[in-house]
Coordinates of C-alpha atoms in Angstrom, one line a residue:
X1 CA 56.5 -255.6 -256.6
X2 CA 53.0 -255.0 -258.0
X3 CA 51.3 -255.0 -261.3
X4 CA 48.1 -252.8 -261.2
X5 CA 44.6 -253.3 -262.5
X6 CA 41.3 -251.6 -261.8
X7 CA 39.2 -254.7 -261.3
X8 CA 39.2 -254.5 -257.5
X9 CA 40.8 -258.0 -257.4
X10 CA 44.3 -258.2 -255.9
X11 CA 46.3 -261.4 -256.0
X12 CA 49.1 -261.8 -253.4
X13 CA 51.3 -264.5 -254.9
X14 CA 54.5 -266.2 -253.9
X15 CA 53.8 -265.8 -250.2
X16 CA 54.4 -267.8 -247.0
X17 CA 50.9 -267.8 -245.7
X18 CA 50.6 -267.7 -241.9
X19 CA 47.2 -268.0 -240.1
X20 CA 47.6 -268.7 -236.4
X21 CA 43.9 -269.3 -236.0
X22 CA 44.0 -272.5 -238.2
X23 CA 47.7 -273.3 -237.9
X24 CA 48.2 -272.6 -241.6
X25 CA 51.9 -272.2 -242.5
X26 CA 52.5 -272.9 -246.2
X27 CA 53.5 -271.4 -249.5
X28 CA 50.6 -270.1 -251.4
X29 CA 48.6 -267.1 -252.5
X30 CA 45.7 -264.9 -251.3
X31 CA 43.1 -263.1 -253.3
X32 CA 41.2 -260.0 -252.1
X33 CA 38.1 -258.6 -253.7
X34 CA 37.6 -255.0 -252.6
X35 CA 37.5 -255.0 -248.8
X36 CA 37.4 -258.7 -248.2
X37 CA 39.5 -261.9 -248.6
X38 CA 38.0 -263.8 -251.5
X39 CA 40.3 -266.9 -251.5
X40 CA 43.4 -268.2 -249.9
X41 CA 45.5 -271.4 -250.0
X42 CA 48.5 -273.3 -251.2
X43 CA 46.9 -274.3 -254.5
X44 CA 45.6 -270.9 -255.5
X45 CA 46.9 -269.6 -258.9
X46 CA 48.9 -272.7 -259.5
X47 CA 47.9 -272.4 -263.1
X48 CA 48.8 -268.7 -263.2
X49 CA 47.0 -265.5 -262.3
X50 CA 44.0 -264.8 -264.5
X51 CA 44.2 -261.5 -266.4
X52 CA 42.3 -258.5 -264.9
X53 CA 43.9 -258.7 -261.5
X54 CA 46.4 -256.6 -259.7
X55 CA 49.3 -258.8 -258.8
X56 CA 51.5 -258.4 -255.7
X57 CA 54.6 -260.6 -255.7
X58 CA 55.3 -261.3 -252.0
X59 CA 58.8 -262.6 -252.9
X60 CA 58.5 -265.4 -250.4
X61 CA 57.8 -263.2 -247.4
X62 CA 55.3 -263.9 -244.7
X63 CA 51.7 -262.8 -245.3
X64 CA 49.6 -262.9 -242.1
X65 CA 46.5 -261.3 -240.6
X66 CA 47.1 -257.7 -239.5
X67 CA 48.0 -257.3 -235.9
X68 CA 45.3 -256.7 -233.3
X69 CA 46.6 -254.5 -230.5
X70 CA 44.3 -254.7 -227.5
X71 CA 45.9 -251.9 -225.4
X72 CA 46.7 -248.4 -226.8
X73 CA 46.6 -244.9 -225.4
X74 CA 45.8 -242.5 -228.2
X75 CA 45.9 -239.2 -226.2
X76 CA 43.1 -237.8 -228.5
X77 CA 41.0 -236.1 -227.3
X78 CA 42.8 -234.0 -224.8
X79 CA 46.6 -234.4 -225.3
X80 CA 47.1 -234.1 -229.0
X81 CA 50.6 -232.7 -228.4
X82 CA 51.6 -236.2 -227.4
X83 CA 49.6 -238.2 -230.0
X84 CA 46.6 -238.0 -232.3
X85 CA 44.4 -240.5 -233.9
X86 CA 46.2 -239.8 -237.2
X87 CA 49.8 -240.1 -235.9
X88 CA 48.8 -243.2 -233.9
X89 CA 47.2 -244.6 -237.0
X90 CA 50.4 -244.0 -239.0
X91 CA 52.5 -245.6 -236.3
X92 CA 50.1 -248.6 -236.1
X93 CA 50.2 -249.4 -239.8
X94 CA 54.0 -249.0 -239.9
X95 CA 54.1 -251.7 -237.2
X96 CA 51.7 -254.0 -239.0
X97 CA 48.8 -253.2 -236.7
X98 CA 45.4 -253.1 -238.5
X99 CA 43.1 -253.0 -235.4
X100 CA 43.8 -251.3 -232.1
X101 CA 41.7 -250.8 -229.0
X102 CA 42.1 -247.6 -227.1
X103 CA 41.9 -246.9 -223.4
X104 CA 39.2 -244.5 -222.1
X105 CA 41.6 -242.2 -220.1
X106 CA 41.4 -239.3 -222.5
X107 CA 40.1 -235.8 -221.8
X108 CA 37.1 -236.0 -221.9
X109 CA 37.0 -239.6 -220.6
X110 CA 35.3 -242.1 -222.8
X111 CA 32.4 -242.7 -220.6
X112 CA 29.6 -241.4 -222.8
X113 CA 28.1 -242.7 -226.0
X114 CA 29.0 -239.5 -227.8
X115 CA 32.7 -240.0 -227.0
X116 CA 32.7 -243.6 -228.1
X117 CA 31.1 -242.5 -231.4
X118 CA 33.6 -239.6 -231.8
X119 CA 36.6 -241.9 -231.6
X120 CA 35.1 -244.4 -234.1
X121 CA 34.0 -241.6 -236.5
X122 CA 37.4 -239.9 -236.4
X123 CA 39.3 -243.2 -237.0
X124 CA 37.1 -244.1 -240.0
X125 CA 37.7 -240.7 -241.5
X126 CA 41.5 -241.0 -241.2
X127 CA 41.3 -244.5 -242.8
X128 CA 44.4 -246.1 -241.4
X129 CA 44.3 -248.8 -238.7
X130 CA 40.8 -249.5 -237.3
X131 CA 40.2 -248.1 -233.9
X132 CA 37.8 -249.6 -231.3
X133 CA 37.4 -248.0 -227.9
X134 CA 37.1 -249.5 -224.4
X135 CA 34.8 -247.4 -222.3
X136 CA 35.3 -246.4 -218.7
X137 CA 34.1 -248.9 -216.2
X138 CA 33.3 -246.1 -213.8
X139 CA 32.2 -242.6 -214.5
X140 CA 35.1 -240.3 -215.1
X141 CA 37.3 -243.3 -214.2
X142 CA 37.0 -242.2 -210.6
X143 CA 36.3 -245.7 -209.4
X144 CA 33.0 -244.8 -207.6
X145 CA 30.0 -245.1 -209.8
X146 CA 29.5 -247.6 -212.7
X147 CA 29.3 -246.1 -216.2
X148 CA 26.3 -246.8 -218.4
X149 CA 27.9 -250.0 -219.6
X150 CA 24.9 -251.4 -221.5
X151 CA 24.5 -248.2 -223.6
X152 CA 28.2 -247.9 -224.1
X153 CA 28.4 -251.5 -225.3
X154 CA 25.6 -250.9 -227.8
X155 CA 27.5 -247.9 -229.1
X156 CA 30.6 -250.0 -229.8
X157 CA 32.7 -250.3 -226.6
X158 CA 34.6 -253.6 -226.7
X159 CA 35.1 -253.8 -222.9
X160 CA 35.2 -251.7 -219.8
X161 CA 38.2 -250.5 -217.8
X162 CA 39.4 -247.6 -215.9
X163 CA 42.5 -247.6 -218.1
X164 CA 45.8 -246.9 -216.2
X165 CA 43.9 -246.9 -212.9
X166 CA 42.9 -250.0 -211.0
X167 CA 39.3 -250.4 -210.0
X168 CA 40.3 -250.2 -206.4
X169 CA 37.0 -250.4 -204.6
X170 CA 36.1 -254.1 -204.2
X171 CA 32.3 -253.4 -204.1
X172 CA 32.5 -251.4 -207.3
X173 CA 34.5 -254.2 -209.0
X174 CA 32.0 -256.8 -207.7
X175 CA 29.1 -254.7 -209.2
X176 CA 31.0 -254.3 -212.5
X177 CA 31.6 -258.1 -212.8
X178 CA 28.0 -258.9 -211.8
X179 CA 26.7 -256.6 -214.6
X180 CA 29.3 -258.0 -217.0
X181 CA 28.2 -261.5 -216.2
X182 CA 24.6 -260.7 -216.9
X183 CA 25.2 -259.1 -220.3
X184 CA 28.3 -260.9 -221.5
X185 CA 30.6 -257.9 -221.2
X186 CA 34.4 -257.8 -220.5
X187 CA 36.0 -256.1 -217.5
X188 CA 39.7 -255.2 -218.1
X189 CA 41.7 -254.4 -214.9
X190 CA 45.0 -252.6 -214.4
X191 CA 46.1 -255.0 -211.6
X192 CA 48.0 -252.9 -209.2
X193 CA 46.9 -252.2 -205.6
X194 CA 47.0 -248.3 -205.6
X195 CA 48.1 -247.7 -202.0
X196 CA 51.1 -250.0 -202.4
X197 CA 52.1 -248.4 -205.7
X198 CA 51.6 -244.8 -204.6
X199 CA 54.8 -242.8 -204.8
X200 CA 56.7 -245.7 -206.3
X201 CA 58.9 -245.2 -209.3
X202 CA 60.4 -248.6 -210.2
X203 CA 60.5 -252.2 -209.0
X204 CA 61.0 -252.5 -205.3
X205 CA 64.3 -254.2 -204.5
X206 CA 68.1 -253.8 -204.2
X207 CA 68.5 -251.8 -207.4
X208 CA 65.9 -249.3 -206.3
X209 CA 67.6 -249.0 -202.9
X210 CA 71.0 -248.4 -204.6
X211 CA 69.5 -245.8 -206.9
X212 CA 67.7 -244.0 -204.1
X213 CA 64.3 -244.4 -205.7
X214 CA 61.1 -245.6 -204.0
X215 CA 59.8 -248.9 -205.2
X216 CA 56.6 -250.6 -206.2
X217 CA 56.4 -254.1 -204.6
X218 CA 55.5 -257.2 -206.5
X219 CA 52.7 -257.7 -204.0
X220 CA 50.9 -254.7 -205.6
X221 CA 50.1 -256.9 -208.6
X222 CA 49.5 -260.1 -206.6
X223 CA 47.2 -258.6 -204.0
X224 CA 44.9 -257.0 -206.6
X225 CA 44.8 -260.2 -208.7
X226 CA 44.1 -262.3 -205.6
X227 CA 41.2 -260.1 -204.6
X228 CA 39.8 -260.0 -208.2
X229 CA 39.9 -263.7 -208.6
X230 CA 37.7 -264.1 -205.5
X231 CA 35.3 -261.6 -207.0
X232 CA 35.3 -263.4 -210.4
X233 CA 34.5 -266.6 -208.6
X234 CA 31.6 -265.0 -206.7
X235 CA 30.1 -263.2 -209.8
X236 CA 31.0 -265.4 -212.8
X237 CA 32.0 -262.2 -214.7
X238 CA 34.5 -262.1 -217.6
X239 CA 37.8 -260.6 -216.4
X240 CA 40.9 -259.7 -218.2
X241 CA 44.1 -258.6 -216.5
X242 CA 46.3 -256.2 -218.4
X243 CA 50.1 -256.2 -218.7
X244 CA 51.0 -259.0 -216.3
X245 CA 54.6 -258.4 -215.2
X246 CA 55.4 -260.7 -212.2
X247 CA 56.0 -264.3 -211.4
X248 CA 53.4 -264.2 -208.7
X249 CA 50.9 -262.6 -211.1
X250 CA 51.4 -265.4 -213.7
X251 CA 51.0 -268.0 -211.1
X252 CA 47.7 -266.5 -209.8
X253 CA 46.3 -266.4 -213.3
X254 CA 47.5 -270.0 -213.9
X255 CA 45.6 -271.2 -210.8
X256 CA 42.5 -269.2 -211.7
X257 CA 42.4 -270.8 -215.2
X258 CA 42.9 -274.3 -213.7
X259 CA 39.8 -273.6 -211.5
X260 CA 37.8 -272.8 -214.7
X261 CA 37.3 -269.1 -214.0
X262 CA 36.5 -266.8 -216.9
X263 CA 39.9 -265.1 -216.8
X264 CA 42.3 -264.0 -219.5
X265 CA 45.4 -261.8 -219.4
X266 CA 48.0 -260.1 -221.6
X267 CA 51.5 -258.8 -221.2
X268 CA 53.5 -256.2 -223.2
X269 CA 56.9 -256.6 -224.9
X270 CA 58.9 -254.7 -222.2
X271 CA 57.9 -257.4 -219.6
X272 CA 59.3 -260.3 -221.5
X273 CA 62.2 -258.5 -223.3
X274 CA 63.5 -256.2 -220.6
X275 CA 64.1 -256.3 -216.8
X276 CA 64.6 -253.6 -214.2
X277 CA 68.2 -253.1 -215.2
X278 CA 66.9 -251.1 -218.1
X279 CA 66.3 -248.2 -215.7
X280 CA 69.9 -248.0 -214.7
X281 CA 71.4 -244.6 -215.4
X282 CA 68.0 -243.3 -214.5
X283 CA 66.7 -243.9 -218.0
X284 CA 63.2 -242.4 -218.0
X285 CA 62.2 -244.1 -221.2
X286 CA 62.2 -247.3 -219.2
X287 CA 59.9 -245.9 -216.5
X288 CA 56.8 -247.9 -217.2
X289 CA 53.6 -248.8 -215.4
X290 CA 53.7 -251.5 -214.1
X291 CA 57.4 -251.1 -213.6
X292 CA 60.0 -253.4 -215.2
X293 CA 60.6 -256.3 -212.8
X294 CA 63.4 -258.6 -211.9
X295 CA 65.0 -261.2 -214.3
X296 CA 63.1 -264.1 -212.6
X297 CA 59.9 -262.2 -213.2
X298 CA 60.8 -261.7 -216.8
X299 CA 61.5 -265.4 -217.2
X300 CA 58.2 -266.3 -215.6
X301 CA 56.3 -264.0 -218.1
X302 CA 58.1 -265.8 -220.9
X303 CA 57.1 -269.2 -219.5
X304 CA 53.5 -267.9 -219.1
X305 CA 53.4 -267.0 -222.8
X306 CA 54.9 -270.3 -223.7
X307 CA 52.5 -272.4 -221.8
X308 CA 49.4 -270.4 -222.6
X309 CA 48.8 -268.9 -219.2
X310 CA 49.2 -265.4 -220.8
X311 CA 46.8 -265.2 -223.7
X312 CA 48.0 -262.2 -225.7
X313 CA 50.6 -259.5 -226.2
X314 CA 49.6 -255.8 -226.4
X315 CA 51.8 -252.9 -227.2
X316 CA 50.7 -250.9 -224.1
X317 CA 51.5 -247.8 -226.3
X318 CA 51.8 -244.9 -224.0
X319 CA 53.1 -241.8 -225.8
X320 CA 54.7 -239.1 -223.7
X321 CA 56.3 -235.9 -225.0
X322 CA 59.8 -234.5 -224.2
X323 CA 58.5 -232.3 -221.3
X324 CA 57.1 -235.5 -219.6
X325 CA 60.2 -237.6 -220.1
X326 CA 63.3 -235.4 -220.4
X327 CA 63.2 -234.6 -216.7
X328 CA 64.6 -236.3 -213.5
X329 CA 63.5 -239.9 -213.1
X330 CA 61.4 -239.2 -210.0
X331 CA 59.1 -236.7 -211.8
X332 CA 59.0 -238.3 -215.2
X333 CA 55.7 -239.7 -216.4
X334 CA 55.2 -243.5 -216.8
X335 CA 54.9 -245.1 -220.2
X336 CA 56.5 -246.0 -223.5
X337 CA 55.5 -246.1 -227.1
X338 CA 55.2 -249.6 -228.6
X339 CA 53.1 -249.7 -231.8
X340 CA 56.1 -249.7 -234.2
X341 CA 58.1 -252.3 -232.3
X342 CA 55.2 -254.7 -231.3
X343 CA 55.8 -257.2 -234.1
X344 CA 59.6 -257.2 -234.0
X345 CA 60.0 -257.6 -230.3
X346 CA 57.2 -260.3 -230.1
X347 CA 59.1 -262.2 -232.8
X348 CA 62.0 -262.3 -230.3
X349 CA 60.0 -265.1 -228.7
X350 CA 60.4 -267.2 -231.9
X351 CA 63.9 -266.2 -232.7
X352 CA 65.0 -267.1 -229.1
X353 CA 63.4 -270.5 -229.4
X354 CA 60.6 -270.0 -226.8
X355 CA 57.9 -270.8 -229.4
X356 CA 57.3 -271.1 -233.1
X357 CA 56.8 -268.2 -235.4
X358 CA 53.1 -269.0 -235.8
X359 CA 52.7 -269.3 -232.0
X360 CA 54.3 -265.9 -231.5
X361 CA 52.0 -264.4 -234.2
X362 CA 48.9 -265.8 -232.4
X363 CA 49.6 -263.6 -229.4
X364 CA 49.1 -260.5 -231.5
X365 CA 46.4 -261.6 -234.0
X366 CA 43.6 -264.1 -233.3
X367 CA 44.2 -264.4 -229.6
X368 CA 43.4 -260.8 -228.7
X369 CA 40.6 -260.8 -231.3
X370 CA 39.0 -263.8 -229.6
X371 CA 39.2 -262.2 -226.1
X372 CA 37.5 -259.1 -227.5
X373 CA 35.0 -261.0 -229.7
X374 CA 36.4 -259.0 -232.6
X375 CA 36.1 -260.3 -236.2
X376 CA 39.8 -259.8 -237.0
X377 CA 43.1 -261.6 -236.9
X378 CA 42.3 -264.4 -239.3
X379 CA 43.0 -265.3 -242.9
X380 CA 39.4 -266.4 -243.7
X381 CA 37.4 -266.2 -246.8
X382 CA 34.8 -263.4 -246.4
X383 CA 36.8 -261.7 -243.6
X384 CA 38.1 -258.2 -243.9
X385 CA 41.3 -258.0 -245.9
X386 CA 43.4 -256.7 -243.1
X387 CA 46.9 -258.1 -243.7
X388 CA 50.6 -257.6 -243.0
X389 CA 53.5 -258.7 -245.2
X390 CA 56.7 -259.0 -243.3
X391 CA 60.2 -260.3 -243.4
X392 CA 60.7 -262.3 -240.2
X393 CA 64.5 -262.4 -240.5
X394 CA 65.4 -258.9 -241.6
X395 CA 67.3 -257.1 -238.8
X396 CA 67.1 -253.5 -238.0
X397 CA 68.0 -251.1 -235.2
X398 CA 65.2 -249.3 -233.4
X399 CA 65.6 -245.5 -233.9
X400 CA 62.8 -243.8 -232.1
X401 CA 63.5 -240.5 -233.9
X402 CA 62.2 -242.0 -237.1
X403 CA 58.9 -243.2 -235.5
X404 CA 55.6 -242.1 -237.0
X405 CA 54.3 -241.6 -233.5
X406 CA 54.4 -238.0 -232.3
X407 CA 56.2 -239.1 -229.1
X408 CA 59.5 -241.0 -229.2
X409 CA 59.7 -242.5 -225.7
X410 CA 60.6 -246.0 -226.6
X411 CA 62.2 -248.3 -224.1
X412 CA 63.6 -250.2 -227.0
X413 CA 65.4 -247.2 -228.6
X414 CA 68.8 -248.4 -230.1
X415 CA 67.9 -252.1 -229.6
X416 CA 68.7 -254.4 -232.5
X417 CA 65.6 -256.4 -233.5
X418 CA 64.7 -258.9 -236.2
X419 CA 61.4 -258.8 -238.2
X420 CA 60.4 -255.9 -240.5
X421 CA 57.0 -254.9 -241.8
X422 CA 57.1 -254.5 -245.6
X423 CA 53.4 -253.8 -246.3
X424 CA 50.2 -253.3 -244.4
X425 CA 46.7 -253.7 -245.9
X426 CA 43.5 -252.5 -244.3
X427 CA 40.2 -253.4 -245.9
X428 CA 42.1 -254.3 -249.1
X429 CA 43.9 -251.0 -249.3
X430 CA 47.6 -250.8 -249.0
X431 CA 48.1 -248.2 -246.2
X432 CA 51.8 -248.7 -245.6
X433 CA 54.8 -249.9 -247.6
X434 CA 58.4 -250.0 -246.4
X435 CA 60.5 -248.0 -248.9
X436 CA 64.1 -249.1 -248.2

């Protein structure tokens, strides 16, 4: 596929160029010079590629910005038996992800400048997907005392969240949003009222009753969101709701946006591609947080993505080892891996006719980058050469055993999907190629 040269210039020719930020969808070529994009467009190299360049024939496949995954649990430091920065990086580039943002719920918690710098330094040394951390909104993610948000932001934290825990105390959330409003910071919430979710294992309803499992009501998401919208209105802070999974949640965000509040949200592939029936037979790989909801909820999430109420899609990558998942459903940990299926399952939205290919790509490229004020997710001259080359129509069957992630707990295991990553480029370097 490639003819090599040592000039530092690489010409990607015969490509279908896709840039959701500008709406570009055309045949053409792209030139990289070292770590950056030097030129791009339909007319590039029409007269042939000058000598002295490495040439990559894209064979008509899609060349797009690398994916930006705004919600990943890396498990390092603290739980390296489940995932490491290196294994997560390998999983990311295999999935076309070139930038990922990690949650602070590691051990130690990312609530100090030294920990923020450790993650960034380790990721740079590994040299795969770029890693940016969120920092804890409260010290030790205990929900009591605000972390040193200003210093953490200066050290590189892209936003502030207590990760898989909701900021349950309304006064603490109010203070966080007030501080965020003053300094232009982003607060990311896990919107689930803890006392309603406590002890729950799956969606509350008829299926949970028949399975004899305690449920988590839809109201757990709705009540927390309703409270937070009032606090956003009072403070003017920037607020992002993670992994919206219910019809009521979508509607609350829709109304907040209509009022002009500074609110964004994302969802994850399980919430628009699966429903609660996936946990039948007590399948622990489908035990997620928030839980998989009903079919009407799933359809509402799809509609929220289609009409722009939901801004982005994140993998919600939550690696768990065998000892955490190969146990009875009631005691299994929550979470599923998602880096290596993020693109393919998101493309379901296009293949099923809910939106165009470029609209689906926007959800995992420039849209999350814009929320995070991250210079990524665009085919722009002068931008970092972070790219993904993929075949949107090539079908494959998810086999979690072959994943690069240390953990194999995919809710999509054995699912047929369509859309395969063929090559991933980070800062102009090819860091992944599909061999078969």
